[in-house]
mmCIF file of C-alpha atoms in Angstrom:
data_model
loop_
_atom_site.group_PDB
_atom_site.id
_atom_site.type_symbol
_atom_site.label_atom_id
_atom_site.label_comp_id
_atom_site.label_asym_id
_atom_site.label_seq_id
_atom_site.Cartn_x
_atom_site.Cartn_y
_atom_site.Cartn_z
ATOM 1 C CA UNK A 233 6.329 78.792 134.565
ATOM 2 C CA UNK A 234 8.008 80.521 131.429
ATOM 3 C CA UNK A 235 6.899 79.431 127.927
ATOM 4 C CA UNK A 236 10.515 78.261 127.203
ATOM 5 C CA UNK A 237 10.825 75.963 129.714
ATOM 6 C CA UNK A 238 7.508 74.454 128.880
ATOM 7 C CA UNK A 239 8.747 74.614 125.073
ATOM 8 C CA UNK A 240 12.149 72.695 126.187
ATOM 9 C CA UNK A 241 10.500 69.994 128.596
ATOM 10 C CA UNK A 242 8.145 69.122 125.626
ATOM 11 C CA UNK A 243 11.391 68.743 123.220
ATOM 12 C CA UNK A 244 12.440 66.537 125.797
ATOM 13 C CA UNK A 245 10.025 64.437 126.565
ATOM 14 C CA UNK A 246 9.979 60.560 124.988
ATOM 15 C CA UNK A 247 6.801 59.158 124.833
ATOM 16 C CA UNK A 248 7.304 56.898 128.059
ATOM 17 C CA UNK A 249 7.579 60.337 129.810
ATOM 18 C CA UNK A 250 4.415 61.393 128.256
ATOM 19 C CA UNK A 251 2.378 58.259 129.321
ATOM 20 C CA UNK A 252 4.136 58.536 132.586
ATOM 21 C CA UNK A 253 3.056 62.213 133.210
ATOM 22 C CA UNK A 254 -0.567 60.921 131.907
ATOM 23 C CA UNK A 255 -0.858 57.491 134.707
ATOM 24 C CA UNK A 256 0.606 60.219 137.477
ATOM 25 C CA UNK A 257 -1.986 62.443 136.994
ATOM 26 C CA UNK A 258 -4.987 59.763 136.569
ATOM 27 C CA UNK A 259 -4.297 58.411 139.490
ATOM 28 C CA UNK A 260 -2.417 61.560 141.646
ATOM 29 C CA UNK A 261 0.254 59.473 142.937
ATOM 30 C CA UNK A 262 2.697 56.799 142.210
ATOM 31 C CA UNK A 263 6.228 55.708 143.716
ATOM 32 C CA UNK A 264 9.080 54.776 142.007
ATOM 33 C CA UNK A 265 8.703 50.740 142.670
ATOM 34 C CA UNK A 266 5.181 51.414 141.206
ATOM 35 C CA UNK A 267 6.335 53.441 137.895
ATOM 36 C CA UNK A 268 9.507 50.563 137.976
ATOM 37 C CA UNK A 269 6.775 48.160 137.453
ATOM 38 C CA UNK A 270 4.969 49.405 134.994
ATOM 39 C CA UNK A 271 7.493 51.786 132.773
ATOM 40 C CA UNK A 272 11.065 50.462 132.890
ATOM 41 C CA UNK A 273 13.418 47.333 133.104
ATOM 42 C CA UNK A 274 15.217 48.293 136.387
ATOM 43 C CA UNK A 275 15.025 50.317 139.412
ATOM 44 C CA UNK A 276 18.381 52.115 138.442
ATOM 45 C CA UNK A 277 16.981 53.331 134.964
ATOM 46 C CA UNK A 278 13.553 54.422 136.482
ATOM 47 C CA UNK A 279 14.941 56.566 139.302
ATOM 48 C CA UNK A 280 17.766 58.604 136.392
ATOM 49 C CA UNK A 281 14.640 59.520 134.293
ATOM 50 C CA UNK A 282 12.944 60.328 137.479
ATOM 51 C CA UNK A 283 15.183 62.309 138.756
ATOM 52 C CA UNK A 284 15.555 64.014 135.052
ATOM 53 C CA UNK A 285 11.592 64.749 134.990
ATOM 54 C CA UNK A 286 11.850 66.032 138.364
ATOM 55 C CA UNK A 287 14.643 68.195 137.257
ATOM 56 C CA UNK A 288 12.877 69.649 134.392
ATOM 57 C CA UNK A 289 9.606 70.370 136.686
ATOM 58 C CA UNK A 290 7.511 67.478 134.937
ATOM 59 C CA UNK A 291 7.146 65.566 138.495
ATOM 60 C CA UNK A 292 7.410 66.708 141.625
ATOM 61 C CA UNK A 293 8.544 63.854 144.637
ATOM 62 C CA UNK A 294 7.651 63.655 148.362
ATOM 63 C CA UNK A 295 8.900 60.610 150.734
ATOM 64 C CA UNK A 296 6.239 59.825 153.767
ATOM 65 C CA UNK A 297 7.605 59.399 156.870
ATOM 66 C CA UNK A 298 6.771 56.079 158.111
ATOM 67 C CA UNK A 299 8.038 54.813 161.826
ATOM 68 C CA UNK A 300 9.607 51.713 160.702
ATOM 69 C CA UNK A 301 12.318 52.004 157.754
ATOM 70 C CA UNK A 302 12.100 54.605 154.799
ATOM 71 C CA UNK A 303 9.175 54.813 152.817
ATOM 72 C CA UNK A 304 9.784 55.227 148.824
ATOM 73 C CA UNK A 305 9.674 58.455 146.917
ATOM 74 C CA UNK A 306 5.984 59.102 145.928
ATOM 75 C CA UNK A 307 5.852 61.093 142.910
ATOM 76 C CA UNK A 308 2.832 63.760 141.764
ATOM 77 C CA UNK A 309 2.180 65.878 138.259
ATOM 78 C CA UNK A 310 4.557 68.698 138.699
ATOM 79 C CA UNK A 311 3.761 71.832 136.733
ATOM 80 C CA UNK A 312 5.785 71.835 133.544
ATOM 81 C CA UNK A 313 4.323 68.391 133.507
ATOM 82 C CA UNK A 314 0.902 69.866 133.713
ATOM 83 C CA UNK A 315 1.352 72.712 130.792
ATOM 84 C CA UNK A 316 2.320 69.615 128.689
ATOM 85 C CA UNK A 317 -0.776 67.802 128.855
ATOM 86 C CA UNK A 318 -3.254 70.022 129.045
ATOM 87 C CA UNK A 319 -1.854 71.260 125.527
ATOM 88 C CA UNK A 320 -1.442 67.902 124.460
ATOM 89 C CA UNK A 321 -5.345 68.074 125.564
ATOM 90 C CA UNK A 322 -6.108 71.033 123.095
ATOM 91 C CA UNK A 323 -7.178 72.576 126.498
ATOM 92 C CA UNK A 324 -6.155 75.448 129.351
ATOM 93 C CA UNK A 325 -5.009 74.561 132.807
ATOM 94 C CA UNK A 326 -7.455 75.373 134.227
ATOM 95 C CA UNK A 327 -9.672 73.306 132.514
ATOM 96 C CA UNK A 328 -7.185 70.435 133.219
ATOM 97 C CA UNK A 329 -7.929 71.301 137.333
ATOM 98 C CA UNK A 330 -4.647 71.504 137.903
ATOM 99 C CA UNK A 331 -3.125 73.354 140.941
ATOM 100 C CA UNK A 332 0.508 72.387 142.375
ATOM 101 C CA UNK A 333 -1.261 72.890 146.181
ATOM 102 C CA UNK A 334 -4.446 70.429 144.825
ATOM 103 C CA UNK A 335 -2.210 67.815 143.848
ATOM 104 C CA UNK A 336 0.590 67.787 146.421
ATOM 105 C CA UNK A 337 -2.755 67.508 148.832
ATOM 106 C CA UNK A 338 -2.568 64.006 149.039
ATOM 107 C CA UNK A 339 1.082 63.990 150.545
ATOM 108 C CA UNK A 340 -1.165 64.760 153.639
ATOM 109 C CA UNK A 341 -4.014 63.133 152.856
ATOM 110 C CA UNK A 342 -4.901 60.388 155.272
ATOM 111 C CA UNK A 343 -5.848 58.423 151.980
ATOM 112 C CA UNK A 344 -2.607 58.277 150.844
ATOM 113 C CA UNK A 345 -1.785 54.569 151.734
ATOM 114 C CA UNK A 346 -5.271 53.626 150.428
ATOM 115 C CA UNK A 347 -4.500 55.199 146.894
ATOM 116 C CA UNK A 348 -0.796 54.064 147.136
ATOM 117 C CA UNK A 349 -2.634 50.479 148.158
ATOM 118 C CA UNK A 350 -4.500 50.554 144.804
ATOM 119 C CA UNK A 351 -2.082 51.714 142.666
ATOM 120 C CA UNK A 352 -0.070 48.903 143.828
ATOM 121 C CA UNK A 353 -2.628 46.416 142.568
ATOM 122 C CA UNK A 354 -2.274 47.491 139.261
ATOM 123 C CA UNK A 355 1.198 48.153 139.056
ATOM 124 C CA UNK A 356 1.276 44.203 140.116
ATOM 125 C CA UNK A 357 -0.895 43.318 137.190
ATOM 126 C CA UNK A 358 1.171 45.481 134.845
ATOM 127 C CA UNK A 359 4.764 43.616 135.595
ATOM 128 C CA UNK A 360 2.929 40.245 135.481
ATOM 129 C CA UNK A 361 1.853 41.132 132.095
ATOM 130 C CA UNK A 362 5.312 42.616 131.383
ATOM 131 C CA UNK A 363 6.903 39.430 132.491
ATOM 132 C CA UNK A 364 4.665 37.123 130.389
ATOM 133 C CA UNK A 365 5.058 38.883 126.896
ATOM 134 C CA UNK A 366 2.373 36.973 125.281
ATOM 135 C CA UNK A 367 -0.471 39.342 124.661
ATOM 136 C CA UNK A 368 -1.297 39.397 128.864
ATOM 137 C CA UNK A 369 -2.319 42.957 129.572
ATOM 138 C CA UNK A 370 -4.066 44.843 131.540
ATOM 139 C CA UNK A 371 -6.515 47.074 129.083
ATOM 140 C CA UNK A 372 -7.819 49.141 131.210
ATOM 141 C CA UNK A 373 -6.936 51.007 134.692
ATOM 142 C CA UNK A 374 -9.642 53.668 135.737
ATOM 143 C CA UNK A 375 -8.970 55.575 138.323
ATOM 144 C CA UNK A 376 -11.751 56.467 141.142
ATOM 145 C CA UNK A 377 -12.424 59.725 139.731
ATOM 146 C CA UNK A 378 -12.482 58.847 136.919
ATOM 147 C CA UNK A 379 -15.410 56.085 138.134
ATOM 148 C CA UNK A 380 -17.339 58.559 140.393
ATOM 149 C CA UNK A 381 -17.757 60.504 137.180
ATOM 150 C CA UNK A 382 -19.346 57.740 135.088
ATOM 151 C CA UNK A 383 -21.139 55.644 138.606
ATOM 152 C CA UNK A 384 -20.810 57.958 141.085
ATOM 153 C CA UNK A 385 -24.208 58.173 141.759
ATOM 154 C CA UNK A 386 -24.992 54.754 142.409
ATOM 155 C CA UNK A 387 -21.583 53.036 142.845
ATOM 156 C CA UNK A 388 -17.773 54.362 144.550
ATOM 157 C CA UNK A 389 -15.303 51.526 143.528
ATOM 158 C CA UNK A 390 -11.559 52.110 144.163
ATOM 159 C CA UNK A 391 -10.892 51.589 140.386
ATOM 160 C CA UNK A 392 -11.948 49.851 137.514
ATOM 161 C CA UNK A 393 -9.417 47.104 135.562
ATOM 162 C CA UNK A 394 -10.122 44.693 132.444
ATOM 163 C CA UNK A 395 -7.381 42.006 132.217
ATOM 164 C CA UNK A 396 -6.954 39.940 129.109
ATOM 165 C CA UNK A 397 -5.028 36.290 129.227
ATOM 166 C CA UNK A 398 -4.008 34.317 126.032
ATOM 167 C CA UNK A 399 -6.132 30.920 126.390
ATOM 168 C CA UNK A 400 -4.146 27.360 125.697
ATOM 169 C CA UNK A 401 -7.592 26.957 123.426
ATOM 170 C CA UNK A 402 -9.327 29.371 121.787
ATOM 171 C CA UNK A 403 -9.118 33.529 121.703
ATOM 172 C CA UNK A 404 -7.599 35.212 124.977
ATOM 173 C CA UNK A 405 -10.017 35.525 127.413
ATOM 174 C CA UNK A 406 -11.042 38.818 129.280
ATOM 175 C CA UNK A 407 -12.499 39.701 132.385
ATOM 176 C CA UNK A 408 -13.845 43.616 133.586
ATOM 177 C CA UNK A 409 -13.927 44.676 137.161
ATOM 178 C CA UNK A 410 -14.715 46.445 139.988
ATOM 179 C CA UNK A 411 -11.419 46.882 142.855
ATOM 180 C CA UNK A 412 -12.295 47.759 146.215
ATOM 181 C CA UNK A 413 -9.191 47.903 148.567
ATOM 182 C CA UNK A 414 -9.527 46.839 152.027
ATOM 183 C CA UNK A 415 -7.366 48.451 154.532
ATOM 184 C CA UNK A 416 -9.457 46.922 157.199
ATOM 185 C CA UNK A 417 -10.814 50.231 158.797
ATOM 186 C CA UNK A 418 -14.122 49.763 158.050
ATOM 187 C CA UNK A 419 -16.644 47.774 159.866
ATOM 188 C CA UNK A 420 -17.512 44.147 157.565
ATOM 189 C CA UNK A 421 -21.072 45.677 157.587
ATOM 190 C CA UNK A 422 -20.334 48.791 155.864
ATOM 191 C CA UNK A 423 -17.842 46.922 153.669
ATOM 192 C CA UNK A 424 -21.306 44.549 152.565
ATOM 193 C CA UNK A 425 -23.338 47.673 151.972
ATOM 194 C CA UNK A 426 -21.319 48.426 149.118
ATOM 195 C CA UNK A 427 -22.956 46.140 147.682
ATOM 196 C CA UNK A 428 -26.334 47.529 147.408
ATOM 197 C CA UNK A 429 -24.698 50.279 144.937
ATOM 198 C CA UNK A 430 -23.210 47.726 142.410
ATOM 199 C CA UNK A 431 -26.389 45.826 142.657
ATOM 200 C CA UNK A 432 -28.387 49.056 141.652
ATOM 201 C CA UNK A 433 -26.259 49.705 138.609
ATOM 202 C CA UNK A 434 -25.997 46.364 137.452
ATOM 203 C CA UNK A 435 -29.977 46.497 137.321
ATOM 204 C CA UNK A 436 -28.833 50.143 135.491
ATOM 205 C CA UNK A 437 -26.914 48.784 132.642
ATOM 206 C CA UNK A 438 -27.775 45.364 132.563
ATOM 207 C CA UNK A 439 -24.459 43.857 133.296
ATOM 208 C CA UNK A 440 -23.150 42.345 136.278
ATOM 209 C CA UNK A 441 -19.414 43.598 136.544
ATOM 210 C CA UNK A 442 -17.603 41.113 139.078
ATOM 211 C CA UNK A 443 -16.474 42.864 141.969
ATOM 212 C CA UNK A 444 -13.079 42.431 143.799
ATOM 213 C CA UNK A 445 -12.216 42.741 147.837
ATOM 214 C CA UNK A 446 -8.694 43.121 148.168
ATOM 215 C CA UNK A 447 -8.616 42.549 151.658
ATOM 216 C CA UNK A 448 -5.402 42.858 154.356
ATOM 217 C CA UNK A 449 -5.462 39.572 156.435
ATOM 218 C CA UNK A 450 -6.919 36.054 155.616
ATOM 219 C CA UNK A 451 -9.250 36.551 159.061
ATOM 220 C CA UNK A 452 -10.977 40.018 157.969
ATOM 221 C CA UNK A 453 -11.824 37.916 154.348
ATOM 222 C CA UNK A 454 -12.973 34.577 156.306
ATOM 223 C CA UNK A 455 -15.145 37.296 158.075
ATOM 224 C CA UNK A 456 -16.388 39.039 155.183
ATOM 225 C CA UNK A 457 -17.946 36.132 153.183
ATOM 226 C CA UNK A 458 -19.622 35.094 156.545
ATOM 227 C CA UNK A 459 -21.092 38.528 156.250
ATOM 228 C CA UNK A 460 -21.775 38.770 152.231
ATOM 229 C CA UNK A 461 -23.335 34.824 152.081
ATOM 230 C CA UNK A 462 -24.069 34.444 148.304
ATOM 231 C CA UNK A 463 -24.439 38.307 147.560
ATOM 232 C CA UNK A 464 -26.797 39.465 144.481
ATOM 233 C CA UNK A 465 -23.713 40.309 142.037
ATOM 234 C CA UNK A 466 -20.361 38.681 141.342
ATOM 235 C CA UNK A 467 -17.800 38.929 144.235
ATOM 236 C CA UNK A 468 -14.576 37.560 144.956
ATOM 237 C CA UNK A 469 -11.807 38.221 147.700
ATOM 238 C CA UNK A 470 -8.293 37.448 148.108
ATOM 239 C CA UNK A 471 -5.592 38.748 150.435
ATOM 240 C CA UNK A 472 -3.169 41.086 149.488
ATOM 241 C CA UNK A 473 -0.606 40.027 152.523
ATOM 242 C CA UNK A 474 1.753 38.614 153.066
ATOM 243 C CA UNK A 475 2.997 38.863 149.121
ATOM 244 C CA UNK A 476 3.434 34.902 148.966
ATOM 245 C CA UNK A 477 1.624 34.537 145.091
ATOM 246 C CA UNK A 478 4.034 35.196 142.836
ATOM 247 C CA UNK A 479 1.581 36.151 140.268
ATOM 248 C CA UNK A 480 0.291 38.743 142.001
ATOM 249 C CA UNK A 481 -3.350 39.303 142.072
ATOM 250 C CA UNK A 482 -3.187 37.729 138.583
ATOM 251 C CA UNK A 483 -2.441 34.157 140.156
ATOM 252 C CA UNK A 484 -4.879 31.790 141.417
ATOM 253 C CA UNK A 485 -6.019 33.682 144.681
ATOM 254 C CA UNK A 486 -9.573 34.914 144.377
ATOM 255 C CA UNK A 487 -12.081 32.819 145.999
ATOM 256 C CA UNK A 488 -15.748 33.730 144.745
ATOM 257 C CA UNK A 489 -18.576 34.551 146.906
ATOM 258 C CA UNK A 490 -20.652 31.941 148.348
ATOM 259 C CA UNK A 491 -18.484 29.235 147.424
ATOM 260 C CA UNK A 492 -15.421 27.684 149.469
ATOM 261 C CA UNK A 493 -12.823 27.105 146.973
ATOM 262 C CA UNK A 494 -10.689 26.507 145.096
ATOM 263 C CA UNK A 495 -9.175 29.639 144.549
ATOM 264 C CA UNK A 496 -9.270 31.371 140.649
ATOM 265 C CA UNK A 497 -6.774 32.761 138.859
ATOM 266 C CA UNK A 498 -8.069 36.080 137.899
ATOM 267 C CA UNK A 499 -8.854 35.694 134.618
ATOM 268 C CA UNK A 500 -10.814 32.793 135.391
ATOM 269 C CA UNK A 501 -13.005 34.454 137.288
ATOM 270 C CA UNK A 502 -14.424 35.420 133.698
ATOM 271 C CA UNK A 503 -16.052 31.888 134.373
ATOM 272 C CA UNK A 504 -16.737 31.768 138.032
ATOM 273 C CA UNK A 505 -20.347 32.766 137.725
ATOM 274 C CA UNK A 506 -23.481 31.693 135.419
ATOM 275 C CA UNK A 507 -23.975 32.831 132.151
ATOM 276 C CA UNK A 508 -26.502 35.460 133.362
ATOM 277 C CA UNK A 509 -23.713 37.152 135.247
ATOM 278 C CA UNK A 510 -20.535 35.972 133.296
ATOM 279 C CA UNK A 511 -18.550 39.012 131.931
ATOM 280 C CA UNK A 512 -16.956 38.269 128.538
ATOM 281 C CA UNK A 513 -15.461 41.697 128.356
ATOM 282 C CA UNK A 514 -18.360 43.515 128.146
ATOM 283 C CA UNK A 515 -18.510 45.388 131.272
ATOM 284 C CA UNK A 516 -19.902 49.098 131.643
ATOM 285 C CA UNK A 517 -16.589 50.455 130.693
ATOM 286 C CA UNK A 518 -17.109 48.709 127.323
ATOM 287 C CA UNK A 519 -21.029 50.264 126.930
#
């Protein structure tokens, strides 16, 4: 990768591109409905600059073959791409951890539709927040490495999210999180055991961060809070198919732990528990 070309993708790139290369390589892969959702205002604009970054060796694009249909293009850090941030970093590339092999290692991966699955999630949350235009955002998106770094050692979630609502009354309210994406290929029991992790770093840092099942069928979550009863931190479920809310998994879908409805919005959740476990946007991403 020649200095010039570096030099001339950096001229190039607008600061979208820049927070595009940065989300890509937080969270190793996202397709073009995903950075649609989340970056532009239609899916003709997002796949020109796409194509453009691609061009210039800022992303590099695979497409999954899937038996049923095509699968979208799934797009990774590409190399140029890589140069740029890590001196946007103040730091080599090595010390980034990139390597073009490393990162197109999860076109292979048989995680791929499980990170794809969480991205989604967010990316969801993003164009709610894009559609509403009144302060609704999501704050924070942490990516699983990015959690194993800070938890790792007592608790694995899939990511970690705070999402902020303007109130009719009163200051927006805000809720932090733990994701855990259910593909429903692991026994309920294991799923429960996750449990015991959270629980231990709650008791860690004092605060009890709610954690979210996003599960793949309304049977498997029926199931589930059978298993889970009334669990020692904040849960809640909802289904993430079929796509029937049209707020996403920001709309009034997520049905607490231990309780049998009705179903919260997900900001409400904020609420959902007592005050000894209520987040108020406080959660250990905040300390």
């Amino acid at each position: 990768m020649s200095p010039e070309l570096i030099a001339d993708l950096a001229y190039r790139l607008t600061g979208r591109d820049r927070k595009i290369l940065e989300l890509v390589w937080e969270h190793r892969v996202l397709t073009t409905d995903q950075l649609t959702a989340i970056f532009f205002p239609s899916l003709v604009r997002a796949r020109q600059r796409l194509r453009q970054l691609r061009e210039l060796f800022a992303l590099v694009r695979f497409q999954p073959w899937t038996s049923v249909g095509t699968s979208p293009q799934h797009w990774i850090l590409g190399p140029a791409g890589a140069h740029v941030l890590a001196a946007q970093r103040g730091i080599s590339l090595r010390n980034l951890g990139y390597r073009q092999d490393n990162a197109m290692a999860i076109s292979l991966s048989p995680k791929l539709g499980h990170q794809v699955g969480v991205n989604d999630f967010f990316a969801h949350l993003h164009a709610y927040a894009g559609r509403r235009g009144d302060g609704t955002a999501l704050a924070e998106w942490w990516s699983e490495r990015r959690c194993a770094s800070l938890w790792g050692d007592l608790a694995h979630p899939d990511a970690f999210g705070r999402w902020t609502e303007p109130q009719e009354i009163g200051p927006s309210a805000t809720i932090d999180f733990f994701l855990e994406h259910d593909t429903g290929s692991e026994p309920l029991s294991r799923v429960a055991a996750k449990l015991t992790g959270y629980a231990a770093l709650a008791e860690s840092t004092g605060i009890a961060t709610p954690v979210l099942f996003w599960l793949p069928s309304a049977a498997r979550e029926a199931n589930l809070h059978e298993v889970l009863g009334t669990p020692d931190v904040p849960v809640a479920t909802a289904v993430h198919t079929p796509r029937a809310a049209v707020d996403g998994p920001a709309g009034p879908v997520w049905l607490p732990a231990g309780t049998t409805g009705p179903r919260c919005r997900l900001v409400a959740l904020a609420d959902a528990w007592g005050p000894h476990d209520r987040q108020h946007g406080t959660g250990p991403g905040a300390a």
